[in-house]
Amino acid sequence: MAKKKMAVDEKLDELNLMPIMNLLCLLIPFLLLSAQFIQIGIVLVDTPRQSKSQNQKKDENQKSLGLTINIKQDGYDVTTKSGGSACPQRAASNQVCIPVTHAGGKKVYNSSALRKFLYDKFYKPHYKNNSLDSSKDAPKAAGSFSDWGKVTIVPEDTILYETVIETLDAARELPPEAKNEIQDIKGGTLACVFKKKPGDKEWQLEGNCMFPLVAVGRP
Amino acid sequence: MVDLKTLDQMQEDELPKKNKKGPWTPGDNPLTITSLMDALTIILIFLLKSYGSDPMQVPQKKNELMVPKSDTMSNMVECVDIQISRTTIVVKGKKIVGVNNGSVSSSDTPDGFTIKSLKDALDEIRQKEIEAKGAAAGEQAFQGDAFIAADTNIPWKLVNQVMMTCTRAKYIRFSFAVVKTRGG
């Protein structure tokens, strides 16, 4: 009887949420102030010196492409180790390969034209003989380059940092038409991603890349 | 007889009816804050996630440090971070040298390429990193990665000077900070 009476007298009080509410109201403004709503990514680059020392380890009999993009005041100039300028006709008249355009009184570097130029002139004719995936010891196909996937970008001193980043993007990824023209596009995406696991020393490449291994600066 | 009332009188008659119950007191009808709690908890989780996802933070400040946009999908890893804004060069949150009109003063770069105070700071960080891992193993494990966050309008010459200084301090691989324009 006594037990039954006690159960009747018990009243459940509502949970007091006020202290938690106070805590949340303090935490949210603090986190809102320190939160980053933009996503920061990275573009990997090497110095020409580092890139050169890695090249020396490879087969010295193999030919090298020596692709170089010079960012000049009047546009992009593309050269190779073997044949000099990649656009000999324009070079003969002292013109760069891809000239700058002007929009709203501002100089605009045509990075999409550069991407297409690199794809048409260097990537498409040679990609079948070259691969970024093949192991170092695997025999190379005839016509392959020892420095496939590598490019040196040489900006002039006054070029803005933003233009250099646009150039890096243009060299790294394939243009949209590659999706239809290249049969073995992995995963159907044109993204080229560098990944590194914690503790690993080397970065790994994933996806479909054009010339992702960039050295910036004068060789 | 018809009782004619003015508009004001009619409003006065109605007013006491509206406030019949009297003012609200906590005892009458307790405030339900459970739904508010749910909303705040969701916001808190979202903010905590966006706060802790990247190993390093790049503060975006207008007219000071605006990182360029890129369609890269690569994510950053933790390494020594160098910020080149329009007014200063900062290494790991510590101001190293001032920048004026996109260049450092000639007294800071005796040979025209190496920024002396930046090299000293990087040497110190490298030494600490090696000592933390043990002298012999630390030298082997040292990766030499540097993360550079520079403003869009900084001329290449200054970025190149920073890179050359890094190379002399044995930081040989660089990742440039960019704002991602596509997810991944």
Short mmCIF file of C-alpha atoms in Angstrom, two decimals:
data_model
loop_
_atom_site.label_atom_id
_atom_site.label_comp_id
_atom_site.label_asym_id
_atom_site.label_seq_id
_atom_site.Cartn_x
_atom_site.Cartn_y
_atom_site.Cartn_z
CA MET A 1 0.00 0.00 0.00
CA ALA A 2 2.78 2.42 0.97
CA LYS A 3 4.65 1.77 -2.31
CA LYS A 4 1.55 2.53 -4.35
CA LYS A 5 1.03 5.83 -2.53
CA MET A 6 4.61 6.94 -3.18
CA ALA A 7 4.27 6.33 -6.92
CA VAL A 8 1.21 8.53 -7.09
CA ASP A 9 2.94 11.40 -5.29
CA GLU A 10 5.94 11.45 -7.66
CA LYS A 11 5.84 14.27 -10.19
CA LEU A 12 8.12 14.48 -13.20
CA ASP A 13 9.67 17.92 -13.50
CA GLU A 14 10.50 19.28 -16.97
CA LEU A 15 14.17 19.11 -17.93
CA ASN A 16 15.82 22.49 -17.37
CA LEU A 17 17.36 23.29 -20.76
CA MET A 18 18.34 26.84 -19.92
CA PRO A 19 22.05 26.13 -19.08
CA ILE A 20 22.50 24.21 -22.34
CA MET A 21 20.74 26.99 -24.24
CA ASN A 22 23.11 29.53 -22.70
CA LEU A 23 26.10 27.43 -23.72
CA LEU A 24 24.84 27.04 -27.29
CA CYS A 25 24.09 30.74 -27.61
CA LEU A 26 27.70 31.49 -26.64
CA LEU A 27 29.25 28.80 -28.84
CA ILE A 28 27.37 29.68 -32.02
CA PRO A 29 28.52 33.33 -32.36
CA PHE A 30 32.10 32.25 -31.60
CA LEU A 31 32.01 29.51 -34.26
CA LEU A 32 30.26 31.78 -36.77
CA LEU A 33 33.10 34.27 -36.44
CA SER A 34 35.85 31.71 -36.86
CA ALA A 35 34.19 29.43 -39.44
CA GLN A 36 35.36 29.40 -43.05
CA PHE A 37 32.58 29.10 -45.57
CA ILE A 38 34.90 28.93 -48.56
CA GLN A 39 36.86 25.78 -49.31
CA ILE A 40 40.61 26.20 -49.58
CA GLY A 41 42.40 23.93 -52.02
CA ILE A 42 45.99 23.69 -53.20
CA VAL A 43 47.93 23.77 -56.45
CA LEU A 44 51.19 21.84 -56.22
CA VAL A 45 54.36 23.20 -57.77
CA ASP A 46 58.04 22.34 -57.77
CA THR A 47 61.08 24.48 -58.22
CA PRO A 48 62.91 23.92 -61.52
CA ARG A 49 66.03 22.78 -59.65
CA GLN A 50 64.14 20.01 -57.82
CA SER A 51 62.40 18.92 -60.98
CA LYS A 52 65.73 18.74 -62.88
CA SER A 53 67.38 16.51 -60.27
CA GLN A 54 64.47 14.06 -60.47
CA ASN A 55 64.80 13.93 -64.25
CA GLN A 56 68.44 12.89 -64.07
CA LYS A 57 67.52 9.63 -62.35
CA LYS A 58 65.60 8.51 -65.44
CA ASP A 59 66.89 7.04 -68.64
CA GLU A 60 69.16 9.61 -70.24
CA ASN A 61 68.80 8.11 -73.74
CA GLN A 62 65.11 8.90 -73.81
CA LYS A 63 64.10 12.13 -75.48
CA SER A 64 62.57 14.91 -73.46
CA LEU A 65 59.80 17.31 -74.43
CA GLY A 66 61.04 20.25 -72.33
CA LEU A 67 57.69 22.04 -72.47
CA THR A 68 57.92 25.63 -71.22
CA ILE A 69 55.20 28.28 -70.93
CA ASN A 70 56.54 31.83 -70.72
CA ILE A 71 54.03 34.32 -69.30
CA LYS A 72 54.94 37.62 -70.92
CA GLN A 73 53.32 41.04 -70.83
CA ASP A 74 51.77 40.44 -74.26
CA GLY A 75 50.57 36.85 -73.67
CA TYR A 76 51.60 33.20 -73.41
CA ASP A 77 54.60 31.95 -75.34
CA VAL A 78 55.08 28.17 -75.52
CA THR A 79 58.43 26.59 -76.30
CA THR A 80 59.91 23.09 -76.33
CA LYS A 81 63.44 21.86 -75.84
CA SER A 82 63.77 20.39 -79.34
CA GLY A 83 62.06 22.80 -81.69
CA GLY A 84 62.07 26.19 -79.99
CA SER A 85 58.76 27.98 -80.30
CA ALA A 86 55.60 25.88 -80.47
CA CYS A 87 54.11 28.39 -82.89
CA PRO A 88 56.95 29.11 -85.37
CA GLN A 89 54.85 31.26 -87.71
CA ARG A 90 53.89 33.69 -84.96
CA ALA A 91 57.40 33.59 -83.51
CA ALA A 92 58.82 34.61 -86.92
CA SER A 93 56.85 37.83 -86.71
CA ASN A 94 57.89 38.35 -83.07
CA GLN A 95 54.46 37.46 -81.69
CA VAL A 96 53.56 35.25 -78.75
CA CYS A 97 51.53 32.04 -79.22
CA ILE A 98 48.43 33.21 -77.33
CA PRO A 99 48.17 37.01 -77.11
CA VAL A 100 46.37 38.82 -74.29
CA THR A 101 42.94 40.29 -74.91
CA HIS A 102 41.49 43.44 -73.39
CA ALA A 103 38.16 43.54 -71.59
CA GLY A 104 36.90 46.61 -69.70
CA GLY A 105 40.30 48.27 -69.93
CA LYS A 106 41.91 45.27 -68.25
CA LYS A 107 44.42 42.86 -69.68
CA VAL A 108 43.06 39.29 -69.84
CA TYR A 109 45.23 36.21 -70.32
CA ASN A 110 43.31 33.62 -72.32
CA SER A 111 43.93 30.53 -70.20
CA SER A 112 41.24 28.43 -71.90
CA ALA A 113 42.92 29.05 -75.28
CA LEU A 114 46.23 27.98 -73.71
CA ARG A 115 44.63 24.76 -72.38
CA LYS A 116 43.28 23.95 -75.85
CA PHE A 117 46.63 24.80 -77.48
CA LEU A 118 48.55 22.47 -75.14
CA TYR A 119 45.99 19.72 -75.69
CA ASP A 120 45.93 19.97 -79.51
CA LYS A 121 49.63 20.52 -80.00
CA PHE A 122 51.23 18.28 -77.34
CA TYR A 123 48.80 16.06 -75.44
CA LYS A 124 46.55 14.63 -78.17
CA PRO A 125 49.34 13.60 -80.61
CA HIS A 126 51.42 11.90 -77.90
CA TYR A 127 49.18 10.61 -75.10
CA LYS A 128 48.97 7.07 -76.53
CA ASN A 129 52.73 6.53 -76.19
CA ASN A 130 52.98 8.23 -72.83
CA SER A 131 51.35 7.61 -69.51
CA LEU A 132 51.69 9.11 -66.08
CA ASP A 133 50.70 5.82 -64.47
CA SER A 134 53.44 3.51 -65.77
CA SER A 135 55.99 2.44 -63.18
CA LYS A 136 59.53 3.78 -63.34
CA ASP A 137 61.03 0.43 -64.33
CA ALA A 138 58.49 -0.44 -67.03
CA PRO A 139 59.80 -0.32 -70.63
CA LYS A 140 58.80 2.88 -72.38
CA ALA A 141 56.99 2.88 -75.71
CA ALA A 142 58.72 4.26 -78.79
CA GLY A 143 58.13 7.98 -79.06
CA SER A 144 57.63 8.42 -75.35
CA PHE A 145 59.07 11.36 -73.44
CA SER A 146 61.07 11.04 -70.24
CA ASP A 147 59.45 14.22 -68.90
CA TRP A 148 55.85 13.50 -69.92
CA GLY A 149 53.34 15.39 -67.76
CA LYS A 150 55.93 18.00 -66.78
CA VAL A 151 55.87 21.66 -67.71
CA THR A 152 57.95 24.64 -66.66
CA ILE A 153 56.15 27.94 -66.23
CA VAL A 154 58.28 31.08 -66.41
CA PRO A 155 56.37 34.25 -65.49
CA GLU A 156 57.86 37.71 -65.90
CA ASP A 157 58.48 39.59 -62.65
CA THR A 158 55.51 41.95 -63.01
CA ILE A 159 52.93 39.24 -63.83
CA LEU A 160 50.24 39.00 -61.16
CA TYR A 161 50.06 35.90 -58.98
CA GLU A 162 46.46 35.32 -60.09
CA THR A 163 47.60 34.91 -63.72
CA VAL A 164 50.18 32.31 -62.67
CA ILE A 165 47.46 30.28 -60.90
CA GLU A 166 45.23 30.47 -64.01
CA THR A 167 48.14 29.18 -66.10
CA LEU A 168 48.75 26.31 -63.67
CA ASP A 169 45.07 25.34 -63.98
CA ALA A 170 45.23 25.50 -67.78
CA ALA A 171 48.25 23.18 -67.94
CA ARG A 172 46.96 20.66 -65.39
CA GLU A 173 43.52 19.74 -66.67
CA LEU A 174 42.20 18.52 -70.01
CA PRO A 175 39.77 20.69 -72.02
CA PRO A 176 36.07 19.61 -72.22
CA GLU A 177 36.42 18.25 -75.79
CA ALA A 178 38.85 15.59 -74.49
CA LYS A 179 35.86 13.74 -73.07
CA ASN A 180 34.68 12.94 -76.62
CA GLU A 181 38.05 12.62 -78.31
CA ILE A 182 39.96 10.45 -75.84
CA GLN A 183 38.58 6.98 -75.37
CA ASP A 184 40.31 5.94 -72.15
CA ILE A 185 39.19 8.81 -69.90
CA LYS A 186 39.20 7.25 -66.42
CA GLY A 187 35.94 7.52 -64.52
CA GLY A 188 34.45 9.87 -67.12
CA THR A 189 35.72 12.95 -65.25
CA LEU A 190 38.29 15.52 -66.36
CA ALA A 191 39.43 16.30 -62.81
CA CYS A 192 43.11 15.91 -61.90
CA VAL A 193 43.67 15.54 -58.16
CA PHE A 194 46.80 15.36 -56.01
CA LYS A 195 46.37 13.24 -52.90
CA LYS A 196 48.68 12.57 -49.97
CA LYS A 197 48.05 10.27 -47.06
CA PRO A 198 49.27 11.41 -43.62
CA GLY A 199 52.88 10.30 -43.13
CA ASP A 200 53.53 9.74 -46.86
CA LYS A 201 56.37 11.69 -48.42
CA GLU A 202 55.13 11.69 -52.01
CA TRP A 203 51.91 13.00 -53.52
CA GLN A 204 49.87 10.64 -55.69
CA LEU A 205 48.02 11.69 -58.85
CA GLU A 206 44.43 10.66 -59.44
CA GLY A 207 42.06 11.28 -62.32
CA ASN A 208 42.81 12.53 -65.82
CA CYS A 209 45.69 14.97 -66.02
CA MET A 210 47.35 16.80 -68.91
CA PHE A 211 50.59 18.40 -67.63
CA PRO A 212 50.16 18.35 -63.84
CA LEU A 213 53.82 18.30 -62.74
CA VAL A 214 54.67 21.98 -62.80
CA ALA A 215 57.94 23.69 -62.01
CA VAL A 216 57.60 27.46 -61.67
CA GLY A 217 60.50 29.80 -62.22
CA ARG A 218 63.52 30.17 -64.43
CA PRO A 219 65.27 26.84 -65.01
CA MET B 1 -34.45 53.53 -28.07
CA VAL B 2 -31.27 52.89 -29.98
CA ASP B 3 -28.10 53.34 -27.96
CA LEU B 4 -25.73 55.18 -30.21
CA LYS B 5 -22.01 54.87 -29.32
CA THR B 6 -19.12 56.69 -30.82
CA LEU B 7 -16.24 54.69 -32.39
CA ASP B 8 -13.93 55.53 -29.46
CA GLN B 9 -16.45 54.26 -26.93
CA MET B 10 -16.87 51.01 -28.86
CA GLN B 11 -13.05 50.46 -28.89
CA GLU B 12 -12.84 51.13 -25.14
CA ASP B 13 -15.53 48.53 -24.50
CA GLU B 14 -13.66 45.91 -26.53
CA LEU B 15 -10.21 46.42 -25.01
CA PRO B 16 -10.77 44.77 -21.63
CA LYS B 17 -12.21 41.69 -23.38
CA LYS B 18 -8.95 41.12 -25.34
CA ASN B 19 -6.79 41.18 -22.21
CA LYS B 20 -9.17 39.07 -20.22
CA LYS B 21 -6.49 36.48 -19.35
CA GLY B 22 -4.00 39.10 -18.15
CA PRO B 23 -0.23 39.22 -18.91
CA TRP B 24 1.70 36.00 -19.64
CA THR B 25 3.52 34.45 -16.68
CA PRO B 26 5.98 31.50 -16.83
CA GLY B 27 3.69 29.38 -14.68
CA ASP B 28 0.67 29.69 -17.02
CA ASN B 29 2.03 28.14 -20.17
CA PRO B 30 5.75 27.20 -20.16
CA LEU B 31 7.83 28.24 -23.20
CA THR B 32 8.65 25.25 -25.44
CA ILE B 33 12.33 25.44 -26.31
CA THR B 34 12.87 21.86 -27.49
CA SER B 35 12.46 22.81 -31.17
CA LEU B 36 14.83 25.75 -30.71
CA MET B 37 17.32 23.40 -29.07
CA ASP B 38 17.09 21.07 -32.10
CA ALA B 39 17.80 23.93 -34.51
CA LEU B 40 20.71 25.23 -32.46
CA THR B 41 22.24 21.76 -32.16
CA ILE B 42 22.13 21.31 -35.95
CA ILE B 43 23.74 24.73 -36.49
CA LEU B 44 26.40 23.89 -33.91
CA ILE B 45 27.29 20.59 -35.59
CA PHE B 46 27.50 22.27 -39.01
CA LEU B 47 29.75 25.02 -37.65
CA LEU B 48 31.98 22.59 -35.77
CA LYS B 49 32.41 20.57 -38.97
CA SER B 50 33.33 23.61 -41.08
CA TYR B 51 35.69 24.77 -38.30
CA GLY B 52 37.71 21.59 -38.04
CA SER B 53 37.85 20.19 -41.60
CA ASP B 54 41.00 21.98 -42.85
CA PRO B 55 44.36 21.55 -41.10
CA MET B 56 45.21 25.22 -41.67
CA GLN B 57 43.18 28.39 -41.94
CA VAL B 58 43.61 31.09 -44.58
CA PRO B 59 41.94 34.31 -43.47
CA GLN B 60 40.40 36.16 -46.42
CA LYS B 61 40.69 39.93 -45.93
CA LYS B 62 39.56 42.41 -48.57
CA ASN B 63 42.40 44.68 -49.84
CA GLU B 64 44.84 42.62 -47.76
CA LEU B 65 44.85 38.92 -48.59
CA MET B 66 42.44 37.51 -51.17
CA VAL B 67 43.53 34.10 -52.40
CA PRO B 68 42.91 33.47 -56.15
CA LYS B 69 40.23 31.07 -57.40
CA SER B 70 41.07 27.77 -59.04
CA ASP B 71 39.28 24.66 -60.32
CA THR B 72 41.66 22.39 -58.41
CA MET B 73 40.22 19.57 -56.33
CA SER B 74 43.32 18.82 -54.25
CA ASN B 75 43.13 19.31 -50.49
CA MET B 76 45.78 20.77 -48.23
CA VAL B 77 47.92 18.87 -45.76
CA GLU B 78 49.58 20.29 -42.70
CA CYS B 79 52.94 21.97 -43.29
CA VAL B 80 54.64 25.30 -42.72
CA ASP B 81 52.33 28.07 -43.90
CA ILE B 82 53.49 31.37 -45.37
CA GLN B 83 51.02 34.17 -46.04
CA ILE B 84 51.97 36.96 -48.45
CA SER B 85 49.50 39.79 -48.05
CA ARG B 86 49.67 43.30 -49.52
CA THR B 87 51.33 44.61 -46.34
CA THR B 88 53.16 41.73 -44.64
CA ILE B 89 54.72 38.29 -44.93
CA VAL B 90 53.54 36.04 -42.11
CA VAL B 91 54.98 32.63 -41.22
CA LYS B 92 52.92 30.38 -38.95
CA GLY B 93 50.93 33.40 -37.72
CA LYS B 94 54.05 35.45 -36.90
CA LYS B 95 54.75 38.65 -38.83
CA ILE B 96 58.19 38.41 -40.42
CA VAL B 97 58.66 41.27 -42.85
CA GLY B 98 56.68 44.21 -44.22
CA VAL B 99 55.55 44.50 -47.86
CA ASN B 100 55.21 47.85 -49.60
CA ASN B 101 53.75 48.15 -53.13
CA GLY B 102 54.20 44.44 -53.78
CA SER B 103 57.86 44.26 -52.78
CA VAL B 104 60.07 44.03 -49.72
CA SER B 105 62.68 46.67 -49.04
CA SER B 106 66.16 46.15 -50.50
CA SER B 107 67.65 46.05 -46.99
CA ASP B 108 65.66 42.83 -46.36
CA THR B 109 66.99 41.20 -49.53
CA PRO B 110 70.76 41.77 -49.56
CA ASP B 111 71.34 39.58 -52.65
CA GLY B 112 68.09 40.57 -54.40
CA PHE B 113 66.57 37.10 -54.03
CA THR B 114 66.73 35.82 -50.45
CA ILE B 115 64.58 37.53 -47.81
CA LYS B 116 66.92 37.33 -44.82
CA SER B 117 64.41 37.48 -41.96
CA LEU B 118 62.18 34.92 -43.71
CA LYS B 119 65.10 32.52 -44.11
CA ASP B 120 65.99 32.86 -40.42
CA ALA B 121 62.38 32.12 -39.42
CA LEU B 122 62.17 29.09 -41.73
CA ASP B 123 65.53 27.75 -40.50
CA GLU B 124 64.26 27.98 -36.93
CA ILE B 125 61.01 26.17 -37.74
CA ARG B 126 62.88 23.46 -39.64
CA GLN B 127 65.31 22.97 -36.75
CA LYS B 128 62.44 22.67 -34.27
CA GLU B 129 60.66 20.17 -36.52
CA ILE B 130 63.78 18.01 -36.80
CA GLU B 131 64.49 18.17 -33.05
CA ALA B 132 60.90 17.17 -32.27
CA LYS B 133 61.32 13.97 -34.27
CA GLY B 134 64.86 13.22 -33.02
CA ALA B 135 67.93 14.50 -34.83
CA ALA B 136 68.75 11.57 -37.18
CA ALA B 137 65.22 10.38 -37.87
CA GLY B 138 63.97 13.96 -38.08
CA GLU B 139 66.39 14.81 -40.89
CA GLN B 140 65.14 11.78 -42.84
CA ALA B 141 61.47 12.45 -42.11
CA PHE B 142 61.65 16.16 -42.95
CA GLN B 143 59.43 16.61 -45.98
CA GLY B 144 60.26 20.20 -46.98
CA ASP B 145 56.67 21.13 -47.90
CA ALA B 146 55.65 24.78 -47.75
CA PHE B 147 52.13 26.16 -48.12
CA ILE B 148 51.99 29.63 -49.69
CA ALA B 149 48.87 31.77 -49.48
CA ALA B 150 49.40 34.92 -51.52
CA ASP B 151 47.09 37.76 -52.51
CA THR B 152 45.83 37.75 -56.11
CA ASN B 153 47.44 41.11 -56.89
CA ILE B 154 50.91 40.33 -55.60
CA PRO B 155 53.48 40.51 -58.44
CA TRP B 156 55.23 37.27 -59.27
CA LYS B 157 58.64 38.73 -58.31
CA LEU B 158 57.73 38.71 -54.60
CA VAL B 159 56.30 35.18 -54.70
CA ASN B 160 59.45 34.06 -56.51
CA GLN B 161 61.64 35.68 -53.83
CA VAL B 162 59.68 33.84 -51.13
CA MET B 163 60.03 30.55 -53.03
CA MET B 164 63.78 31.06 -53.50
CA THR B 165 64.16 31.82 -49.79
CA CYS B 166 62.20 28.65 -48.96
CA THR B 167 64.44 26.60 -51.26
CA ARG B 168 67.52 27.95 -49.46
CA ALA B 169 65.93 26.96 -46.14
CA LYS B 170 65.42 23.42 -47.59
CA TYR B 171 61.69 23.78 -48.22
CA ILE B 172 61.60 22.53 -51.78
CA ARG B 173 57.99 21.62 -52.54
CA PHE B 174 55.24 24.19 -52.64
CA SER B 175 51.50 24.19 -52.54
CA PHE B 176 49.73 27.42 -53.45
CA ALA B 177 46.52 28.17 -51.56
CA VAL B 178 43.48 28.75 -53.77
CA VAL B 179 39.75 29.09 -53.28
CA LYS B 180 38.07 26.05 -54.75
CA THR B 181 35.48 26.83 -57.40
CA ARG B 182 34.18 23.28 -57.48
CA GLY B 183 33.68 20.78 -54.69
CA GLY B 184 35.74 17.70 -53.92
#
